[in-house]
Tab-separated table of C-alpha atoms and ligand atoms in Angstrom:
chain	number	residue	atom	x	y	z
Y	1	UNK	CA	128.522	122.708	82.875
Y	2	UNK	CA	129.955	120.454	85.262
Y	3	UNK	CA	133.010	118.457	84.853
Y	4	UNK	CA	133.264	114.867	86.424
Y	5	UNK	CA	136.597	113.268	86.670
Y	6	UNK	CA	136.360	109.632	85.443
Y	7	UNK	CA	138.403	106.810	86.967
Y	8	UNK	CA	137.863	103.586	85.460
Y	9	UNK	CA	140.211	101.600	86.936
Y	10	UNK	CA	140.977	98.148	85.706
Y	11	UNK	CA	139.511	95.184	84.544
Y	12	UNK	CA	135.555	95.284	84.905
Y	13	UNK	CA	135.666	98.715	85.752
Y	14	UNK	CA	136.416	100.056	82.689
Y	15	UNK	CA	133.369	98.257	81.122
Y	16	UNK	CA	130.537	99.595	83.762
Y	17	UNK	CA	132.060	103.062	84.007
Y	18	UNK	CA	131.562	103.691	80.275
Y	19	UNK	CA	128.373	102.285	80.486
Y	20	UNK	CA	127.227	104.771	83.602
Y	21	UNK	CA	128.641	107.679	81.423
Y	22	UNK	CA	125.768	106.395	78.490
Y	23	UNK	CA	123.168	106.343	81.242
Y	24	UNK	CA	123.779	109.784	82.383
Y	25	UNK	CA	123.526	111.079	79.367
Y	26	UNK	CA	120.777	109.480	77.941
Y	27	UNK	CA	118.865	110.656	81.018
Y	28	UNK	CA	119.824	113.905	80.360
Y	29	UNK	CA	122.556	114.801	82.812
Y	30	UNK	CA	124.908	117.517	80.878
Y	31	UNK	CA	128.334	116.897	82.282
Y	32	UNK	CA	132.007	117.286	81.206
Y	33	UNK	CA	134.280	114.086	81.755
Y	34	UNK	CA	137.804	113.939	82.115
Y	35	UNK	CA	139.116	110.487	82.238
Y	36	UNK	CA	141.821	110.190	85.073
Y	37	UNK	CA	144.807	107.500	85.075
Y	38	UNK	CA	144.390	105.424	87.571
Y	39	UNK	CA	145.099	101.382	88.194
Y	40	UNK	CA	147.690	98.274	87.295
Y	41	UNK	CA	148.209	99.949	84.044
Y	42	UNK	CA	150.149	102.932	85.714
Y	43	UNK	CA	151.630	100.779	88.472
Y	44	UNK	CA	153.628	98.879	85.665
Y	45	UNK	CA	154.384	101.403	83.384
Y	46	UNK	CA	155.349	104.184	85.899
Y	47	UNK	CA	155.495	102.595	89.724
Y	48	UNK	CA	152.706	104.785	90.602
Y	49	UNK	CA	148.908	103.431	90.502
Y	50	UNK	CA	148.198	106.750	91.682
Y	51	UNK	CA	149.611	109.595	89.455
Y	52	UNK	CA	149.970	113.605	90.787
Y	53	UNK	CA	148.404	114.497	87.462
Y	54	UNK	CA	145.397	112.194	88.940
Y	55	UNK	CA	145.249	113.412	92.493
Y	56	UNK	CA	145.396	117.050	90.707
Y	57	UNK	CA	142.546	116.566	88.532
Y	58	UNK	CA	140.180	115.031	91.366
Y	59	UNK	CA	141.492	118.139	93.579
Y	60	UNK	CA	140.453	120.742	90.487
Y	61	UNK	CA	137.074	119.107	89.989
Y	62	UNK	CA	136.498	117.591	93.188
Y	63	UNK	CA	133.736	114.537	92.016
Y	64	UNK	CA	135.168	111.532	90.947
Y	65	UNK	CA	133.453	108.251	89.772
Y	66	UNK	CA	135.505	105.254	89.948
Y	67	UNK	CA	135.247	101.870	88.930
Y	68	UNK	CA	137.888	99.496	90.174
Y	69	UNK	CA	141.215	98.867	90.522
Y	70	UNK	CA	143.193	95.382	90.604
Y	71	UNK	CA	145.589	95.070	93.591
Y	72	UNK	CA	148.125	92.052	93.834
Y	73	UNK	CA	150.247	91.136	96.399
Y	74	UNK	CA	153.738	92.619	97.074
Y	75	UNK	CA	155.815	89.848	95.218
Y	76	UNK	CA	153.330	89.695	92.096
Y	77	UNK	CA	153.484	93.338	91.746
Y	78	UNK	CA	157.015	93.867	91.803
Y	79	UNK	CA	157.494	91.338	88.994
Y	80	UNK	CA	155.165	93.122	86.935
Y	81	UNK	CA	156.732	96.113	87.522
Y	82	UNK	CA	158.623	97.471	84.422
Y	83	UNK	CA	161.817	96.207	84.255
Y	84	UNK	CA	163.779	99.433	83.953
Y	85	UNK	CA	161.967	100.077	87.221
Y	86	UNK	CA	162.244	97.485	89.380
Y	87	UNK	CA	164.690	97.292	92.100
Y	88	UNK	CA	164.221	101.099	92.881
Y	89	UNK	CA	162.481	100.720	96.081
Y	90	UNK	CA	158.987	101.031	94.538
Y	91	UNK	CA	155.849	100.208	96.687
Y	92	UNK	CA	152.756	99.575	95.434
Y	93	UNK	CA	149.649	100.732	97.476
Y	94	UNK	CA	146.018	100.644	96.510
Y	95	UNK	CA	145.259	103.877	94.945
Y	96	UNK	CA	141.696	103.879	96.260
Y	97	UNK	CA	143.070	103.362	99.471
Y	98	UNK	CA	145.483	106.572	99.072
Y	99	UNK	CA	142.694	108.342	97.551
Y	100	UNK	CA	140.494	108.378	101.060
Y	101	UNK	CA	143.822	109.079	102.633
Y	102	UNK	CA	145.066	111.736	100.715
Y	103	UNK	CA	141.547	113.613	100.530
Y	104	UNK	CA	140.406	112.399	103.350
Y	105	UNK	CA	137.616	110.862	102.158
Y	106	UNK	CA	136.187	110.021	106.247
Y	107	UNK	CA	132.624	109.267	105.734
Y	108	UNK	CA	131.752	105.941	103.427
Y	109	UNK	CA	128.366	105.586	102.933
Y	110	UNK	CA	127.147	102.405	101.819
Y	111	UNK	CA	122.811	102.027	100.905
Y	112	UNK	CA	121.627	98.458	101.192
Y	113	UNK	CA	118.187	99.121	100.067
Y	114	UNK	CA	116.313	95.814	98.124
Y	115	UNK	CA	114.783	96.345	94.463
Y	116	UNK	CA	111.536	94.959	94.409
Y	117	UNK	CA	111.698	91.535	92.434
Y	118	UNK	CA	115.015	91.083	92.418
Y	119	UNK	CA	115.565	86.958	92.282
Y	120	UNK	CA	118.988	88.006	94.887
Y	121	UNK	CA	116.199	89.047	97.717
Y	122	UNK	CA	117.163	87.799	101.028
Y	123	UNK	CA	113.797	85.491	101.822
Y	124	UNK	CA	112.864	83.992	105.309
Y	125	UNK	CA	110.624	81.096	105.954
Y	126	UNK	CA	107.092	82.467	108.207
Y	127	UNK	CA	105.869	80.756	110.538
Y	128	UNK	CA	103.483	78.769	108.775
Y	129	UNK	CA	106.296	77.211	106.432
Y	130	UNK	CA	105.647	79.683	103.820
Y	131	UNK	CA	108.190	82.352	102.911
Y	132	UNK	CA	108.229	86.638	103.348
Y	133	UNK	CA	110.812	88.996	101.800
Y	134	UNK	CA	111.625	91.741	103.681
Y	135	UNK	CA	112.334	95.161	102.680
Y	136	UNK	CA	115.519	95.830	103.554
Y	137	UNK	CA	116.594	100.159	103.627
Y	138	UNK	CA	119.724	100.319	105.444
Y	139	UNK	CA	122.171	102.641	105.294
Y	140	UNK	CA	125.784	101.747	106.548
Y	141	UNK	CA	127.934	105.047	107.673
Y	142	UNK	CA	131.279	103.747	107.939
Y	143	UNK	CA	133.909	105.737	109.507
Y	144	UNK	CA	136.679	105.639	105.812
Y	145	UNK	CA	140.152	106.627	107.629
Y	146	UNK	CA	141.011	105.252	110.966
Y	147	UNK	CA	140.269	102.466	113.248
Y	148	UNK	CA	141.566	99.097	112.694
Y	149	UNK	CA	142.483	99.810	109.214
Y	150	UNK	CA	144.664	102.889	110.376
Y	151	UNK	CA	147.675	101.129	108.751
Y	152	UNK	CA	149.204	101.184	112.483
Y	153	UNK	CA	150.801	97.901	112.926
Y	154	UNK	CA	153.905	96.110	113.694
Y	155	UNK	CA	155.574	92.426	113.424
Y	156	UNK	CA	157.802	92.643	115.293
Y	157	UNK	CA	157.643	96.366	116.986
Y	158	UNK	CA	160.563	98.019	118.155
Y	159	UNK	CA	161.514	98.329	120.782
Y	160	UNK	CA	160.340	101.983	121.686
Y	161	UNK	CA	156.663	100.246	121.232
Y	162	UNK	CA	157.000	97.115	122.938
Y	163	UNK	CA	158.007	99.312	125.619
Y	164	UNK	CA	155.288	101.436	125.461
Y	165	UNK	CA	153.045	98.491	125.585
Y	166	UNK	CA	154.400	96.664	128.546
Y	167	UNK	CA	153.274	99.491	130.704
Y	168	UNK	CA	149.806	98.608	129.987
Y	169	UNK	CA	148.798	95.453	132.550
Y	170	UNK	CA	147.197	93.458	130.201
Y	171	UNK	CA	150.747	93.409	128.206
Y	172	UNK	CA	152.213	91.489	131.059
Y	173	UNK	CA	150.499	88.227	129.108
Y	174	UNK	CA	152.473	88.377	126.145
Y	175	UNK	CA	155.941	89.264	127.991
Y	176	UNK	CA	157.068	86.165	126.901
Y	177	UNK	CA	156.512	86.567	123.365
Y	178	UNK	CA	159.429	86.462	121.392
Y	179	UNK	CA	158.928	89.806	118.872
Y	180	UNK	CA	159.071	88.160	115.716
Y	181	UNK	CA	156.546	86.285	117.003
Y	182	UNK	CA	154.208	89.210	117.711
Y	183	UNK	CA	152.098	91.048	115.704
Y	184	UNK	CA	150.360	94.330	116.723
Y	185	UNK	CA	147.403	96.387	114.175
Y	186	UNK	CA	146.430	99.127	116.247
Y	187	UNK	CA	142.653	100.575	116.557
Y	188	UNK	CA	142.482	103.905	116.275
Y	189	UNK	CA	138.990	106.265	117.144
Y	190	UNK	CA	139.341	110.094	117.523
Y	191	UNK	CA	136.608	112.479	118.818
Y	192	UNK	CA	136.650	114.594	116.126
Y	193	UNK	CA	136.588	111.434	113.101
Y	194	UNK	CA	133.605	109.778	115.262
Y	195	UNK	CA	132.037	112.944	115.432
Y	196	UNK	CA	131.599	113.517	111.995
Y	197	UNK	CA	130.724	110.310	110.978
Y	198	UNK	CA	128.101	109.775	113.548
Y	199	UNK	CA	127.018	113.382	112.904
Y	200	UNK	CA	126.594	112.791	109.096
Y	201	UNK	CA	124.470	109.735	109.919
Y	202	UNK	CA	122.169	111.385	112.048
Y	203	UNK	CA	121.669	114.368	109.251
Y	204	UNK	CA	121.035	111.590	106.612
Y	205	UNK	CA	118.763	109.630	108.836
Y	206	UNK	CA	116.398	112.782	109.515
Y	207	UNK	CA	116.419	114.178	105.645
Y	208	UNK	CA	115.269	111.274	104.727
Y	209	UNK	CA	113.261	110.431	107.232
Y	210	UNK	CA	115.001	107.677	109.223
Y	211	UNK	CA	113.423	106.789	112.698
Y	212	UNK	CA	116.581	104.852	114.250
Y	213	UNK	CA	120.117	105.213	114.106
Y	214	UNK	CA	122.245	102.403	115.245
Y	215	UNK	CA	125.589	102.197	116.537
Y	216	UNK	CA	127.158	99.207	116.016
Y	217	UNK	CA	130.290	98.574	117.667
Y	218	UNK	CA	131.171	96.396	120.908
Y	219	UNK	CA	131.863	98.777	123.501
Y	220	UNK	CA	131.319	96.226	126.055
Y	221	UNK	CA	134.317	94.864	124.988
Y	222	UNK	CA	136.250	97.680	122.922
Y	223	UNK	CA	136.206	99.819	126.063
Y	224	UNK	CA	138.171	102.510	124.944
Y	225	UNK	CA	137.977	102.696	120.848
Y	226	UNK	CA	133.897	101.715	120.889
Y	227	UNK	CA	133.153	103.220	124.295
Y	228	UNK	CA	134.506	106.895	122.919
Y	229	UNK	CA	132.030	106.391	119.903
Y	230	UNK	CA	129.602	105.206	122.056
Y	231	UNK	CA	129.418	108.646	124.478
Y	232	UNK	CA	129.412	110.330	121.273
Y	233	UNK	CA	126.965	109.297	119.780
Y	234	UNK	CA	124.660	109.749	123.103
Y	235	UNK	CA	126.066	112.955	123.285
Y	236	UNK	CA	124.733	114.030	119.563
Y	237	UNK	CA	121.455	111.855	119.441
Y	238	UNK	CA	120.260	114.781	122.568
Y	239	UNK	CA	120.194	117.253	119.145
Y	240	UNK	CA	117.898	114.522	117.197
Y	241	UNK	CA	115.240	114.175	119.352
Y	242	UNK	CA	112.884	112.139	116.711
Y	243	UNK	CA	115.158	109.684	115.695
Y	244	UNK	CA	115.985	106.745	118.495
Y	245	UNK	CA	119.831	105.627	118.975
Y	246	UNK	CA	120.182	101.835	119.170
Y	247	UNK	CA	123.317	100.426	120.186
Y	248	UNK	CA	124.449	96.819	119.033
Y	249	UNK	CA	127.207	94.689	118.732
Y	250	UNK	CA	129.067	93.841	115.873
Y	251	UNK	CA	128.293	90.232	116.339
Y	252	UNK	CA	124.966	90.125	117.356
Y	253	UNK	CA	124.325	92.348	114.510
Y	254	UNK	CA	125.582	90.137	112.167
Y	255	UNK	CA	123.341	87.512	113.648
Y	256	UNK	CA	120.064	89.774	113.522
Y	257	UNK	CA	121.350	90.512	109.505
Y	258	UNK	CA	118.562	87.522	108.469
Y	259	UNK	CA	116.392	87.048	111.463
Y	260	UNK	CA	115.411	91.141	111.490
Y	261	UNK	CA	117.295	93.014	108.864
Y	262	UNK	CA	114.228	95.520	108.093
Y	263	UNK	CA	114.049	96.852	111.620
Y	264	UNK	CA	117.355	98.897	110.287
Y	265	UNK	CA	117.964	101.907	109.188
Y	266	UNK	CA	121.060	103.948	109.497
Y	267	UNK	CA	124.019	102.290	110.825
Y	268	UNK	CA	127.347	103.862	111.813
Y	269	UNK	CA	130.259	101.788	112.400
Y	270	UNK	CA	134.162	102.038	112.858
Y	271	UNK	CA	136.123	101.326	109.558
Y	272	UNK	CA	136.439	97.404	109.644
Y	273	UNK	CA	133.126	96.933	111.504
Y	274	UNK	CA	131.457	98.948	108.858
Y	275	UNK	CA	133.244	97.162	105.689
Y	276	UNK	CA	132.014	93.534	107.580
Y	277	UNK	CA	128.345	94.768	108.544
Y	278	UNK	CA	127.921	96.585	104.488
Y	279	UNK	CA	129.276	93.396	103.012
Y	280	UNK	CA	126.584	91.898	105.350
Y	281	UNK	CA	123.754	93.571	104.491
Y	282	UNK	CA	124.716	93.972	100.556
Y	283	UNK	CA	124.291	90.083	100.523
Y	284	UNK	CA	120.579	90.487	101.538
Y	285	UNK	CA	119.897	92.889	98.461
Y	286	UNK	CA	121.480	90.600	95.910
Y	287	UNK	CA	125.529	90.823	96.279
Y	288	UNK	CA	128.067	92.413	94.329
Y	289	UNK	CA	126.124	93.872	91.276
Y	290	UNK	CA	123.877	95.922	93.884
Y	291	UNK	CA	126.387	97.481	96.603
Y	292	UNK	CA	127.645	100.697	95.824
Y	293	UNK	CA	128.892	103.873	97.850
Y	294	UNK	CA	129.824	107.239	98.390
Y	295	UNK	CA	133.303	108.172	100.033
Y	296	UNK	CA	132.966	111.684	101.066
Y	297	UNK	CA	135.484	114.579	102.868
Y	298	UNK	CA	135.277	118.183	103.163
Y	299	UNK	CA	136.106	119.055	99.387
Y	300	UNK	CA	136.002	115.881	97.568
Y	301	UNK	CA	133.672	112.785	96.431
Y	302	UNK	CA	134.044	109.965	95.225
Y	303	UNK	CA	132.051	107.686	94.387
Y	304	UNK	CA	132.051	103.733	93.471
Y	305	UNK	CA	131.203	100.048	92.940
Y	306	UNK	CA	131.901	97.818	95.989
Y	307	UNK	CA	132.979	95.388	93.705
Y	308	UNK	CA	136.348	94.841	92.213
Y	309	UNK	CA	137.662	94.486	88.966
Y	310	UNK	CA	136.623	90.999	88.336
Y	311	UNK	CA	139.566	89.771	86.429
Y	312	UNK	CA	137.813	86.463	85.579
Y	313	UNK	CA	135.633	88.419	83.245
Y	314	UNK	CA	137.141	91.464	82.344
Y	315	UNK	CA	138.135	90.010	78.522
Y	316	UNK	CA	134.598	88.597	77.855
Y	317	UNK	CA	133.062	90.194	74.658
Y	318	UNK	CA	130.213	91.160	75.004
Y	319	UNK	CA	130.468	91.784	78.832
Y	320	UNK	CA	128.451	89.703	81.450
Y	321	UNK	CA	128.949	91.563	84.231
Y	322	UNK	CA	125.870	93.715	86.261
Y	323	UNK	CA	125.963	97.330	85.739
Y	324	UNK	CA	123.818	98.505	88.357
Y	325	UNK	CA	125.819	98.951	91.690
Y	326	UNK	CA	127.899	101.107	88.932
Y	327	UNK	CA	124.609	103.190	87.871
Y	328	UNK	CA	123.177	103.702	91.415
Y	329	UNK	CA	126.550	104.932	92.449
Y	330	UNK	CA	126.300	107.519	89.988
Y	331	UNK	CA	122.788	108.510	90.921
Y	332	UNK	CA	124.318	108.783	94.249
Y	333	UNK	CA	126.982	111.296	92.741
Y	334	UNK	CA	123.990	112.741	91.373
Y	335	UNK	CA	121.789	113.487	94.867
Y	336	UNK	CA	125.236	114.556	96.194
Y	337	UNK	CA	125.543	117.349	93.626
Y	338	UNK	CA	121.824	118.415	93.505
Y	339	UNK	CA	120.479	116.722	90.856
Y	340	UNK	CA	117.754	115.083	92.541
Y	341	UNK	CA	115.278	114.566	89.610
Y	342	UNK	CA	117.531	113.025	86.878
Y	343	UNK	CA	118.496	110.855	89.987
Y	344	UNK	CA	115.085	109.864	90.719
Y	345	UNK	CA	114.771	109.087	86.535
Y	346	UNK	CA	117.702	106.693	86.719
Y	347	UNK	CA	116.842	104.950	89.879
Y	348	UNK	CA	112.954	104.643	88.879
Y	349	UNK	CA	114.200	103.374	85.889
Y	350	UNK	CA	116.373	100.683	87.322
Y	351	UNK	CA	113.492	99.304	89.790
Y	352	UNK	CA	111.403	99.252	86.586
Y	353	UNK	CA	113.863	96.769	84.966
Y	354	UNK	CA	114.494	94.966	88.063
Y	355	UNK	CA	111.064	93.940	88.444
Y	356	UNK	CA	110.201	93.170	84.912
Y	357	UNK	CA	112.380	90.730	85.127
Y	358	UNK	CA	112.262	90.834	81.084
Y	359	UNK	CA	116.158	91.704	81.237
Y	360	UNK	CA	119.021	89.951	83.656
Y	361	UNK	CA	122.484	89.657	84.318
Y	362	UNK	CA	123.565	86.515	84.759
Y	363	UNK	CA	124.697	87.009	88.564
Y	364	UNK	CA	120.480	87.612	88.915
Y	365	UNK	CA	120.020	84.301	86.922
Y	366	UNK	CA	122.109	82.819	89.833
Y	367	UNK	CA	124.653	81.151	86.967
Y	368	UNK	CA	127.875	80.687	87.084
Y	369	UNK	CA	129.798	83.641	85.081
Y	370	UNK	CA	131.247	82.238	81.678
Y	371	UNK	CA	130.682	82.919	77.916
Y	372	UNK	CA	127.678	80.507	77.979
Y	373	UNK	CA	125.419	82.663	80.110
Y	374	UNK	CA	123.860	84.087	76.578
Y	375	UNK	CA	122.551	80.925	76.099
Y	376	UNK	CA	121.237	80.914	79.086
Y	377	UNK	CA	119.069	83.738	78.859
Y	378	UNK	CA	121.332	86.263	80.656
Y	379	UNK	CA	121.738	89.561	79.223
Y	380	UNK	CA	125.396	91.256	78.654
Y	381	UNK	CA	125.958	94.346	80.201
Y	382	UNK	CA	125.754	96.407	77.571
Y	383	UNK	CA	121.935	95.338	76.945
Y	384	UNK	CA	121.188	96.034	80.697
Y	385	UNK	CA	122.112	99.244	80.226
Y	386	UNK	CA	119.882	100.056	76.734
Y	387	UNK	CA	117.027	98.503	78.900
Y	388	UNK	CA	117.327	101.119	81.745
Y	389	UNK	CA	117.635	103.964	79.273
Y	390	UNK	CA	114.547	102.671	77.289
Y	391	UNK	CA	112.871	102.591	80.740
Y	392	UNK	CA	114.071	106.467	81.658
A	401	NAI	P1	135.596	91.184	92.736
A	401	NAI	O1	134.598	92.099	93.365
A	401	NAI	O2	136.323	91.710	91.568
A	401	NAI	O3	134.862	89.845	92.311
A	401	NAI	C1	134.252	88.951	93.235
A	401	NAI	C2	133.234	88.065	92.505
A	401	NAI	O4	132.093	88.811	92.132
A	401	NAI	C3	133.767	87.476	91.221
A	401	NAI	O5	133.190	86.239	90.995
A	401	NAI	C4	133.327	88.497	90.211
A	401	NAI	O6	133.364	88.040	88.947
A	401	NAI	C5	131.942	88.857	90.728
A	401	NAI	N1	131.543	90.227	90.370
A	401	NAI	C6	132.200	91.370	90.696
A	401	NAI	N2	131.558	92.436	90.211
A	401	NAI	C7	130.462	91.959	89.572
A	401	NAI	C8	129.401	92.586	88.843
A	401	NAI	N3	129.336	93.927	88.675
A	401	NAI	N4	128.443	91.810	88.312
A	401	NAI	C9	128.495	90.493	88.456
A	401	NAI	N5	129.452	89.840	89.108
A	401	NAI	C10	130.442	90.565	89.672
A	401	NAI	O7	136.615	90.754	93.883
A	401	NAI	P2	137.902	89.799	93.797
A	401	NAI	O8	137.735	88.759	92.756
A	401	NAI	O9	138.150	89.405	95.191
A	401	NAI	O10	139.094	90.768	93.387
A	401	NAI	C11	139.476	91.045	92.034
A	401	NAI	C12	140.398	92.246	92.051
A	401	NAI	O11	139.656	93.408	92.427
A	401	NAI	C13	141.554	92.124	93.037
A	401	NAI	O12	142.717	92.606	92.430
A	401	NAI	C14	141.135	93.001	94.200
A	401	NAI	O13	142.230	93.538	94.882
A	401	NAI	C15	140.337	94.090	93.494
A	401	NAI	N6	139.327	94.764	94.318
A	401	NAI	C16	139.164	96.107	94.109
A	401	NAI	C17	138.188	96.805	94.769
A	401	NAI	C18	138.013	98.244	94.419
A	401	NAI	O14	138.437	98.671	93.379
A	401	NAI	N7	137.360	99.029	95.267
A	401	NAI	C19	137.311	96.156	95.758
A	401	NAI	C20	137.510	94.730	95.846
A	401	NAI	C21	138.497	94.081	95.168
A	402	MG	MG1	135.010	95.049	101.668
């Protein structure tokens, strides 16, 4: 049997991964879970949001499924630390963050692919003033480790760096600038991150059957960082003759997100262009309860919610809160392990309930969250779920 290693997280989290855990079950998925620490929880009783004994079960199992984790800024967190502990020089990081660090977790992939019937379908007006919804299937490959989001910055550099930088021409127009007045986030791109990220994209795209795989970057104006990605890319697409490279630019792209979003398909990206154009695209299949992902590395995978831990609604009983990008990322977990046909079950399953219409959260009654969404004809959570496992 296989074992799992659970990580609810905090707040909402530990409502919807439950909840997956029922699903999986019901649809016959025979699993073992160990539940991992993980979250605020550990941050104030032990300074660590991340425990060894967590990072030791992932690396012994080597699946995860995670639900979310609050983060709060520097100040908050310190006052929330326990008080025997505070003052020792403890630094809180996000432990999702040190998670695709420590395992290196490099390739995020992040589906975008509209239910049929959802009321959260992206619509366009026709020509003839009526309306179409198009089917959007995109799949965002975002590179998980490096890039902008390397962590590689300065206020104020030192003055090894700011050396470093003057020799570079372009420096000479900020010569003047006093350092505390200058801040520096590097982007980093290496060949052998961009190759595996763009590789993995083009493997997805021809299993299933992808005829396009875009590159969106801006290496028009990124010469260096998007420009390396760019000649990779070219260089790879030569072994994947039947599916076309596109390039486009992050901008444009964003722009082309409602005019032509189903001409899409797979879309590989640099870390910070590929959280903006996912975040993009997840608002054209109905938002936060529908995005979910897969962060994957040579041993280890994890998988998650894109959403957070929705404090606002974290103590309502019964829950409100939409299950779903929860469930499909453990059906996800599930066609990453093999397990194609319970996957198929789940996912069928959802559609089913997603068209009906019978059964909604209230984000897919468009209401504003609250305890008065019942009334409303929204369901909880907890409902949503019984209605996709009476629908297996
Ligand atoms: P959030 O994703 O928790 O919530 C944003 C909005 O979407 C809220 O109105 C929330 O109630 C709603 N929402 C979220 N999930 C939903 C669901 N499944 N169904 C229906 N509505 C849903 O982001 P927010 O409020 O910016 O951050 C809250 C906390 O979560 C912060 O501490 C933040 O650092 C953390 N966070 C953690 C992430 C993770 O664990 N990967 C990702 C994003 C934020
Ligand atoms: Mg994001």
């Amino acid at each position: 049997m296989r074992t799992i290693v659970a990580l609810p997280g905090d707040g909402i989290g530990k409502i919807v991964l439950p909840e997956a855990i029922r699903l999986l079950d019901a649809a016959g998925f025979n699993a073992n879970y160990v539940w991992g620490d993980i979250g605020w929880e550990f941050w104030c009783k032990e300074g660590n949001a991340l425990p060894q004994r967590t990072i030791d079960l992932i690396a012994e199992h080597k699946i995860a499924l995670f639900g979310a984790i609050t983060s709060k800024p520097k100040d908050a967190a310190e006052k929330e630390l326990d008080p025997s502990l505070q003052g020792k020089g403890y630094v809180y990081f996000s432990p999702i963050v040190g998670l695709r660090q420590h395992f290196n977790l490099d390739i995020c992939i992040r589906p975008c692919i509209s239910f049929k019937g959802n009321p959260l379908n992206f619509i366009r007006k026709t020509r003839d003033g009526g309306f179409e919804e198009p089917l959007v299937n995109a799949v965002i490959f975002r590179q998980n480790t490096e890039g902008l989001y390397s962590g590689v910055e300065w206020t104020n550099p030192p003055k090894q760096v700011r050396d470093a930088l003057e020799t570079h021409p372009k420096m000479k127009a900020y010569s003047h600038v006093p350092g505390e007045e200058l801040a520096v986030s590097t982007r980093i791109v290496t060949k052998k991150a961009s190759e595996r990220i763009i590789r993995a994209g083009f493997e997805y795209a021809k299993k299933h059957g992808y005829k396009n795989l875009t590159l969106c970057e801006k290496p028009n104006v990124l010469r260096e960082t998007s420009g390396m990605m760019f000649r990779i890319a070219k260089e790879i697409a030569k072994e994947y003759p039947e599916i076309a490279l596109w390039n486009t630019n992050i901008d444009a792209q964003m722009m082309w997100l409602t005019k032509n979003p189903e001409d899409y398909g797979v879309i590989v990206a640099e870390n910070m262009f590929g959280d903006i154009i996912s975040d993009g695209f997840a608002g054209l299949i109905g938002g936060l309860g529908f995005a979910y992902s897969a962060n994957i590395g040579n041993n280890v995978a994890i998988f998650e919610p894109t959403h957070g831990s929705a404090p606002k609604y974290e103590k309502l009983n019964p829950s409100i809160v939409n299950p779903i990008a929860m469930f499909m990322s453990a059906v996800m977990m599930l066609e990453y392990i093999g397990e194609n046909k319970i996957a198929a079950k789940i996912k069928n399953a959802i559609a089913k309930v997603v068209k009906e219409g019978k059964v909604r959260t209230y984000d897919m009654l468009k209401l504003k969250g609250g305890p008065d969404v019942f009334e409303k004809g929204a369901a909880s959570t907890q409902q949503m779920t019984d209605e996709i496992i009476a629908n297996l």
